[in-house]
CSV table of C-alpha atoms in Angstrom, one decimal:
chain,number,residue,atom,x,y,z
A,226,MET,CA,103.8,241.9,158.8
A,227,THR,CA,106.6,243.2,156.5
A,228,LYS,CA,109.2,240.8,155.2
A,229,VAL,CA,112.7,241.8,153.9
A,230,SER,CA,115.1,240.0,151.7
A,231,GLN,CA,118.8,239.6,152.6
A,232,HIS,CA,119.6,242.1,149.8
A,233,GLU,CA,117.1,244.6,151.1
A,234,ALA,CA,118.4,244.2,154.6
A,235,ASN,CA,122.0,244.6,153.6
A,236,ASN,CA,121.2,247.9,151.9
A,237,ARG,CA,119.9,249.3,155.3
A,238,HIS,CA,123.2,248.5,157.0
A,239,ILE,CA,125.5,251.5,157.1
A,240,THR,CA,128.9,250.5,158.4
A,241,SER,CA,131.3,253.0,159.9
A,242,ASP,CA,133.4,252.5,156.7
A,243,ASP,CA,130.4,253.6,154.6
A,244,TYR,CA,130.2,257.1,156.2
A,245,VAL,CA,131.4,259.8,153.8
A,246,SER,CA,132.6,263.2,155.2
A,247,CYS,CA,131.9,266.6,153.8
A,248,THR,CA,134.2,269.4,154.7
A,249,VAL,CA,132.2,272.2,153.0
A,250,ALA,CA,128.9,271.5,154.6
A,251,PHE,CA,128.4,274.9,156.2
A,252,ILE,CA,129.2,278.6,155.8
A,253,ASP,CA,132.0,278.5,158.3
A,254,CYS,CA,134.0,275.9,156.4
A,255,LYS,CA,136.9,278.3,155.5
A,256,LYS,CA,137.0,279.9,158.9
A,257,PRO,CA,140.4,279.2,160.6
A,258,GLY,CA,139.7,276.8,163.5
A,259,SER,CA,136.6,275.4,161.7
A,260,HIS,CA,138.1,274.3,158.4
A,261,LEU,CA,138.9,270.7,159.6
A,262,LYS,CA,135.3,270.0,160.6
A,263,GLU,CA,133.8,266.9,158.9
A,264,ASN,CA,130.1,266.5,158.5
A,265,TYR,CA,128.2,263.2,157.9
A,266,SER,CA,124.7,262.6,156.8
A,267,ILE,CA,123.9,259.0,157.6
A,268,ILE,CA,120.1,258.9,157.5
A,269,GLY,CA,118.6,261.9,155.7
A,270,PRO,CA,120.4,265.1,154.7
A,271,GLY,CA,120.4,266.7,158.1
A,272,VAL,CA,121.1,270.4,157.9
A,273,THR,CA,123.9,270.4,155.4
A,274,SER,CA,124.1,273.4,153.0
A,275,SER,CA,126.3,271.6,150.5
A,276,ASP,CA,125.4,269.8,147.3
A,277,GLU,CA,128.5,267.8,147.8
A,278,GLN,CA,127.2,266.0,150.9
A,279,VAL,CA,126.8,262.3,150.5
A,280,VAL,CA,123.6,260.9,152.2
A,281,ASN,CA,124.0,257.2,153.0
A,282,LEU,CA,120.3,256.4,153.4
A,283,PRO,CA,118.0,259.2,152.1
A,284,GLU,CA,114.7,257.4,153.0
A,285,PRO,CA,112.5,259.5,155.3
A,286,HIS,CA,112.4,258.3,158.9
A,287,GLY,CA,110.7,261.2,160.7
A,288,PHE,CA,114.2,262.1,162.0
A,289,ASN,CA,117.8,262.5,160.6
A,290,ILE,CA,120.9,260.8,161.8
A,291,GLY,CA,124.3,262.5,161.3
A,292,ALA,CA,127.7,262.8,162.8
A,293,ALA,CA,130.5,265.3,163.2
A,294,ALA,CA,134.2,264.4,163.4
A,295,MET,CA,136.7,267.1,164.5
A,296,PRO,CA,140.3,267.1,165.7
A,297,ASN,CA,141.3,268.8,169.0
A,298,GLY,CA,140.6,272.6,169.0
A,299,ILE,CA,138.2,272.7,166.0
A,300,THR,CA,134.9,274.5,166.5
A,301,ASN,CA,131.5,274.2,164.9
A,302,ASN,CA,130.3,277.9,165.3
A,303,LEU,CA,127.1,279.3,166.7
A,304,HIS,CA,123.9,278.5,164.8
A,305,ILE,CA,120.2,277.9,165.3
A,306,HIS,CA,118.1,274.8,164.6
A,307,PHE,CA,114.3,274.8,164.1
A,308,THR,CA,113.8,271.1,165.0
A,309,ALA,CA,115.4,269.0,167.8
A,310,GLU,CA,119.1,268.6,167.8
A,311,VAL,CA,120.6,265.9,170.0
A,312,PHE,CA,124.3,265.3,170.5
A,313,VAL,CA,125.5,261.7,171.3
A,314,VAL,CA,129.2,261.7,172.3
A,315,GLN,CA,130.8,258.6,170.9
A,316,LYS,CA,134.4,259.6,171.4
A,317,GLY,CA,136.4,262.4,173.1
A,318,GLU,CA,135.5,265.4,175.1
A,319,TRP,CA,133.4,268.3,173.8
A,320,THR,CA,132.5,271.7,175.0
A,321,PHE,CA,129.0,272.7,174.0
A,322,ARG,CA,128.0,276.4,174.1
A,323,TRP,CA,124.7,278.1,174.0
A,324,GLY,CA,123.3,281.6,174.2
A,325,SER,CA,123.3,284.6,171.8
A,326,ASN,CA,127.1,284.8,172.1
A,327,GLY,CA,127.9,281.3,173.3
A,328,GLU,CA,128.3,282.6,176.8
A,329,ASN,CA,127.2,279.3,178.5
A,330,GLU,CA,129.1,276.0,178.4
A,331,VAL,CA,128.7,272.4,179.4
A,332,VAL,CA,131.2,269.6,178.8
A,333,GLY,CA,130.2,266.3,177.3
A,334,ARG,CA,132.2,263.1,177.4
A,335,ALA,CA,131.8,259.6,175.8
A,336,GLY,CA,128.4,258.2,176.6
A,337,ASP,CA,126.8,261.6,177.3
A,338,ILE,CA,123.7,262.9,175.5
A,339,VAL,CA,122.9,266.6,175.2
A,340,SER,CA,119.6,267.9,173.7
A,341,VAL,CA,119.6,271.7,172.9
A,342,PRO,CA,116.3,273.6,172.7
A,343,THR,CA,115.2,274.9,169.3
A,344,TRP,CA,115.7,278.6,168.4
A,345,VAL,CA,118.8,278.9,170.6
A,346,PHE,CA,122.3,279.6,169.3
A,347,ARG,CA,124.6,276.7,169.9
A,348,GLY,CA,128.1,275.6,168.9
A,349,PHE,CA,130.7,273.1,170.0
A,350,THR,CA,134.4,272.5,170.2
A,351,ASN,CA,136.5,269.4,170.4
A,352,THR,CA,138.3,270.1,173.7
A,353,GLY,CA,139.6,266.5,174.1
A,354,PRO,CA,143.1,265.4,173.5
A,355,ASP,CA,142.6,263.7,170.1
A,356,ASP,CA,140.1,263.3,167.3
A,357,GLY,CA,136.5,263.2,168.5
A,358,TRP,CA,133.2,261.8,167.1
A,359,LEU,CA,129.6,263.0,167.7
A,360,PHE,CA,126.5,261.3,166.5
A,361,THR,CA,123.5,263.7,166.0
A,362,VAL,CA,119.8,263.1,165.9
A,363,LEU,CA,117.7,265.8,164.3
A,364,GLY,CA,113.9,266.1,164.3
A,365,GLY,CA,111.8,265.9,161.2
A,366,ASP,CA,112.4,264.8,157.6
A,367,ASN,CA,112.9,268.4,156.6
A,368,THR,CA,114.9,270.1,159.4
A,369,GLY,CA,114.6,273.6,157.8
A,370,GLY,CA,118.4,274.0,157.7
A,371,VAL,CA,120.2,276.4,160.1
A,372,ILE,CA,120.8,280.1,160.8
A,373,PHE,CA,124.4,281.0,161.6
A,374,HIS,CA,125.4,283.7,164.0
A,375,PRO,CA,125.6,287.2,162.4
A,376,GLU,CA,129.3,287.4,163.0
A,377,ILE,CA,129.9,284.1,161.2
A,378,ILE,CA,127.8,285.2,158.2
A,379,ARG,CA,129.7,288.5,157.9
A,380,GLU,CA,133.1,286.8,158.2
A,381,ALA,CA,132.2,284.1,155.7
A,382,ALA,CA,131.7,286.9,153.1
A,383,ASP,CA,135.4,287.7,153.4
A,384,TYR,CA,136.0,284.2,152.0
A,385,GLY,CA,133.4,284.5,149.3
A,386,LEU,CA,130.9,282.3,151.1
A,387,TYR,CA,127.2,283.1,151.3
A,388,ILE,CA,124.0,281.2,152.1
A,389,SER,CA,121.1,281.4,149.6
A,390,SER,CA,117.6,281.8,150.8
A,391,ASP,CA,117.1,278.0,150.3
A,392,ASN,CA,120.0,277.3,152.6
A,393,THR,CA,122.5,276.3,149.9
A,394,LEU,CA,126.1,277.2,150.3
A,395,ILE,CA,127.4,279.7,147.6
A,396,ASP,CA,131.1,279.7,147.0
A,397,ALA,CA,132.2,282.6,144.8
A,398,SER,CA,135.8,281.1,144.6
A,399,ARG,CA,134.5,278.1,142.6
A,400,GLY,CA,132.5,280.3,140.3
A,401,ASP,CA,129.1,280.1,142.0
A,402,THR,CA,126.8,283.0,141.1
A,403,VAL,CA,126.3,285.1,144.2
A,404,PRO,CA,122.6,286.1,144.6
A,405,ASP,CA,121.8,289.6,145.4
A,406,GLU,CA,120.8,290.4,149.0
A,407,SER,CA,117.2,289.4,148.5
A,408,GLY,CA,118.3,285.9,147.6
A,409,ARG,CA,120.6,285.4,150.6
A,410,ILE,CA,120.1,284.8,154.2
A,411,PRO,CA,121.2,288.0,155.9
A,412,PRO,CA,122.7,288.3,159.4
A,413,MET,CA,120.0,288.2,162.0
A,414,PRO,CA,119.1,291.8,163.1
A,415,ASP,CA,120.1,292.9,166.6
A,416,ALA,CA,116.5,293.3,167.6
A,417,GLU,CA,115.8,289.7,166.7
A,418,MET,CA,118.9,288.5,168.5
A,419,ALA,CA,117.7,290.3,171.6
A,420,ASP,CA,114.3,288.6,171.3
A,421,LEU,CA,115.7,285.1,171.4
A,422,ARG,CA,114.8,283.0,174.4
A,423,THR,CA,117.3,282.6,177.3
A,424,VAL,CA,118.1,279.1,178.4
A,425,SER,CA,119.4,278.9,182.0
A,426,ARG,CA,122.1,276.5,183.0
A,427,ASP,CA,119.6,274.6,185.1
A,428,GLU,CA,117.3,274.2,182.2
A,429,MET,CA,120.1,273.0,179.9
A,430,MET,CA,121.4,270.6,182.5
A,431,SER,CA,118.0,269.0,182.7
A,432,ARG,CA,118.5,268.2,179.1
A,433,VAL,CA,121.9,266.4,179.6
A,434,VAL,CA,122.0,262.7,180.4
A,435,THR,CA,125.5,261.7,181.3
A,436,GLU,CA,126.8,258.2,181.0
A,437,GLY,CA,126.8,257.8,184.8
A,438,ALA,CA,123.2,258.9,185.1
A,439,ARG,CA,121.7,256.2,182.8
A,440,ASP,CA,119.1,254.1,184.5
A,441,PHE,CA,119.5,250.6,183.1
A,442,ARG,CA,116.8,248.1,184.0
A,443,PRO,CA,115.5,244.9,182.5
A,444,ALA,CA,113.2,246.1,179.8
A,445,PHE,CA,111.1,243.4,178.1
A,446,ILE,CA,108.6,240.6,178.7
A,447,ASP,CA,111.3,238.0,178.0
A,448,ALA,CA,113.4,239.2,180.9
A,449,TYR,CA,112.8,236.0,182.9
A,450,LEU,CA,113.3,233.6,180.0
A,451,PRO,CA,116.6,231.9,179.1
A,452,GLY,CA,118.9,234.4,177.5
A,453,GLY,CA,116.6,237.3,178.4
A,454,GLY,CA,117.3,240.3,180.6
A,455,ALA,CA,118.4,242.9,178.1
A,456,GLN,CA,118.4,246.3,179.7
A,457,ILE,CA,117.2,249.7,178.6
A,458,ALA,CA,118.1,253.2,179.9
A,459,PRO,CA,115.6,255.8,178.6
A,460,VAL,CA,116.9,259.2,177.6
A,461,ILE,CA,114.3,261.1,175.4
A,462,GLY,CA,110.6,260.4,175.1
A,463,PHE,CA,108.6,257.3,175.3
A,464,GLY,CA,110.6,254.4,173.9
A,465,LEU,CA,110.4,250.6,173.9
A,466,THR,CA,110.6,249.8,177.6
A,467,GLN,CA,108.0,247.5,179.1
A,468,ASN,CA,109.3,248.2,182.6
A,469,ARG,CA,106.8,250.3,184.5
A,470,ASN,CA,109.5,251.6,186.9
A,471,HIS,CA,111.4,253.4,184.1
A,472,SER,CA,111.1,257.2,183.8
A,473,THR,CA,112.5,259.1,180.9
A,474,PRO,CA,114.7,262.1,181.9
A,475,ILE,CA,113.8,264.3,178.8
A,476,THR,CA,110.1,264.5,178.0
A,477,ASN,CA,109.5,267.4,175.7
A,478,PRO,CA,108.5,266.4,172.1
A,479,HIS,CA,111.4,265.7,169.8
A,480,GLY,CA,109.7,263.7,167.0
A,481,PHE,CA,111.6,260.6,168.1
A,482,SER,CA,112.6,258.7,171.2
A,483,ILE,CA,116.1,257.8,172.3
A,484,GLU,CA,117.2,255.1,174.7
A,485,TRP,CA,120.3,253.0,175.4
A,486,LEU,CA,120.2,249.2,175.0
A,487,ARG,CA,122.6,247.1,177.0
A,488,MET,CA,123.1,243.4,176.5
A,489,GLU,CA,125.5,241.1,178.3
A,490,ALA,CA,127.3,238.3,176.4
A,491,GLY,CA,124.9,235.6,175.6
A,492,GLN,CA,121.8,237.7,176.0
A,493,LYS,CA,119.1,238.3,173.4
A,494,VAL,CA,115.9,240.2,172.8
A,495,SER,CA,113.2,237.8,171.6
A,496,PRO,CA,111.3,238.3,168.3
A,497,PHE,CA,109.0,241.4,168.2
A,498,THR,CA,107.5,243.8,165.7
A,499,LEU,CA,107.1,247.5,165.9
A,500,ASP,CA,104.8,249.9,164.0
A,501,ASP,CA,107.6,252.5,163.7
A,502,LYS,CA,111.0,252.7,162.0
A,503,MET,CA,113.7,251.9,164.4
A,504,VAL,CA,117.4,252.8,164.1
A,505,VAL,CA,120.2,251.0,166.0
A,506,ILE,CA,123.6,252.6,166.4
A,507,VAL,CA,126.2,250.4,168.1
A,508,ARG,CA,128.3,252.1,170.7
A,509,SER,CA,130.4,249.2,171.8
A,510,GLY,CA,130.5,245.4,171.4
A,511,LYS,CA,128.8,243.5,168.5
A,512,LEU,CA,125.2,242.7,167.8
A,513,ARG,CA,123.4,240.4,165.5
A,514,LEU,CA,120.0,241.3,164.1
A,515,LEU,CA,117.7,238.4,162.9
A,516,LEU,CA,114.9,239.6,160.7
A,517,ASN,CA,111.6,238.1,159.5
A,518,ASP,CA,109.4,235.5,161.0
A,519,GLY,CA,111.8,232.6,160.9
A,520,ALA,CA,114.9,234.7,161.2
A,521,ASP,CA,116.1,233.9,157.7
A,522,VAL,CA,117.9,237.2,157.3
A,523,THR,CA,120.9,238.2,159.5
A,524,ILE,CA,122.9,241.4,159.9
A,525,ASP,CA,126.0,241.7,162.1
A,526,LEU,CA,126.7,245.1,163.6
A,527,GLU,CA,130.0,246.4,165.0
A,528,ALA,CA,130.8,249.6,166.9
A,529,ARG,CA,129.7,252.8,165.2
A,530,ASP,CA,127.6,250.9,162.6
A,531,THR,CA,124.1,252.2,162.0
A,532,TYR,CA,121.1,250.1,161.0
A,533,SER,CA,117.6,251.0,160.0
A,534,ILE,CA,114.8,248.4,160.7
A,535,PRO,CA,111.6,249.0,158.7
A,536,ALA,CA,108.3,249.2,160.5
A,537,GLY,CA,106.5,245.9,160.8
A,538,VAL,CA,109.5,243.6,160.3
A,539,VAL,CA,110.0,240.9,162.9
A,540,ARG,CA,113.3,241.4,164.6
A,541,SER,CA,115.3,239.8,167.4
A,542,ILE,CA,118.7,241.0,168.7
A,543,GLU,CA,121.6,238.9,170.0
A,544,THR,CA,125.1,239.7,171.3
A,545,LEU,CA,128.1,238.4,169.4
A,546,GLY,CA,131.3,237.4,171.2
A,547,ASP,CA,132.2,237.7,174.9
A,548,GLU,CA,131.7,241.5,175.2
A,549,THR,CA,128.8,243.4,176.7
A,550,ALA,CA,127.2,245.4,173.8
A,551,GLU,CA,125.7,248.9,174.1
A,552,ALA,CA,123.6,250.5,171.4
A,553,LEU,CA,121.6,253.7,170.9
A,554,VAL,CA,118.0,253.0,169.8
A,555,VAL,CA,116.1,255.8,168.0
A,556,VAL,CA,112.4,255.3,167.1
A,557,ALA,CA,110.2,257.7,165.1
A,558,GLY,CA,107.4,259.6,166.9
A,559,ASP,CA,106.7,261.2,170.3
A,560,HIS,CA,104.1,258.5,171.3
A,561,ARG,CA,104.9,255.6,173.5
A,562,LYS,CA,106.3,252.7,171.5
A,563,ARG,CA,104.6,249.3,171.7
A,564,PRO,CA,106.8,246.3,170.8
A,565,ALA,CA,104.6,243.3,170.0
A,566,PHE,CA,106.4,240.2,171.0
A,567,ALA,CA,105.8,236.9,169.3
A,568,ALA,CA,102.9,234.8,170.7
A,569,GLU,CA,105.3,232.0,171.8
A,570,VAL,CA,107.3,234.5,173.7
A,571,ILE,CA,104.2,235.8,175.5
A,572,SER,CA,103.2,232.2,176.3
A,573,ALA,CA,106.6,231.2,177.6
A,574,ALA,CA,106.7,234.3,179.8
A,575,ARG,CA,103.3,233.5,181.3
A,576,ASP,CA,104.6,229.9,182.0
A,577,ALA,CA,107.5,231.6,183.8
A,578,GLY,CA,105.1,233.7,185.9
A,579,HIS,CA,105.0,237.0,184.0
A,580,ALA,CA,102.6,238.8,181.6
A,581,LEU,CA,101.9,242.2,180.3
A,582,ASP,CA,99.2,244.2,182.1
A,583,ALA,CA,96.6,246.3,180.3
A,584,GLY,CA,99.1,249.2,180.1
A,585,GLY,CA,101.6,247.0,178.3
A,586,TYR,CA,104.0,246.7,181.3
A,587,VAL,CA,105.6,243.5,182.7
A,588,ALA,CA,103.8,242.2,185.9
A,589,LYS,CA,103.4,239.0,187.8
A,590,ALA,CA,100.8,237.0,186.0
A,591,ALA,CA,99.2,235.8,189.2
A,592,LEU,CA,98.3,239.4,190.1
A,593,LEU,CA,96.4,240.1,186.9
A,594,PRO,CA,92.6,239.6,186.7
A,595,ASP,CA,91.1,238.0,183.7
A,596,TYR,CA,89.1,241.1,182.8
A,597,LYS,CA,86.9,240.7,179.7
A,598,ARG,CA,84.9,244.0,179.6
A,599,ALA,CA,85.8,246.6,177.0
A,600,GLY,CA,84.4,250.1,176.5
């Protein structure tokens, strides 16, 4: 069991005021219509090409958390990712495009999540009425950077911008040495463009989970205890839920799981540990994290705050105030996650008539045999 001090815990709390934007993160940063794009690297560097990018928490997690903020009409141009890229719409309305020329579109609104397949060109525009905000979750500690569309690479050269072979932005206007062609990422050849996979609209829509499609259900063994009943809506992969009736909409490997946590005023999630790093991003309302056996460390989270809980630390979660709270929960790994609740929680749940079956799902205790054999 891991224990953290209040000081250590505070250093893992990234408030919305701590986020630092970078406006020169990518090769399209001088393109009219893209120049007002702000990139954020909250956990891990993400795919930034700029040495000016501030990374709030560089510690490896097995995934990266970032964000993009853009006013109405600003576009992030077509590019390819090599690991998972998931968009979580926090604010506004966004038009996401995919295909070799961005010929396909889907609109995402607050609460929607979109996962774009790897090795597919994608871009997005803030088509809402005001400033918008997207959180992003990217697979792996090293994402490999990105490849921009050939037209963007060619146009960027008119502004003195190039991408080196190690995916670093080169800006001739500030005196950077421009490598020769062998040291730069060239535009993708037409033959390679033609060989990229085609993603149908049906396939893409199967990777979109809208706010209205979320399947919230009581999630944990403490659901029938006083203050229990916190709900989860799975989105990607096998997350924390102990409700056997849950089914995750997006199942292909991402390197992480994503689910929504919803807690009414006065609700809590009882103390548990997890073998994996767990990140909480508050969408709305306020939450309090109580850490360690004995809950001697507390962290209060507000909307748009990000918090990273180390593996092995005892944690419980409470709502603050009179609002319902919603948060995104991201956990490393494609495997099913196994929250281990405190012994007293398991005992109290059994007294209330519920237990975990051999598969780790909540069931009526009276239905479970006392089976002692093991293979």
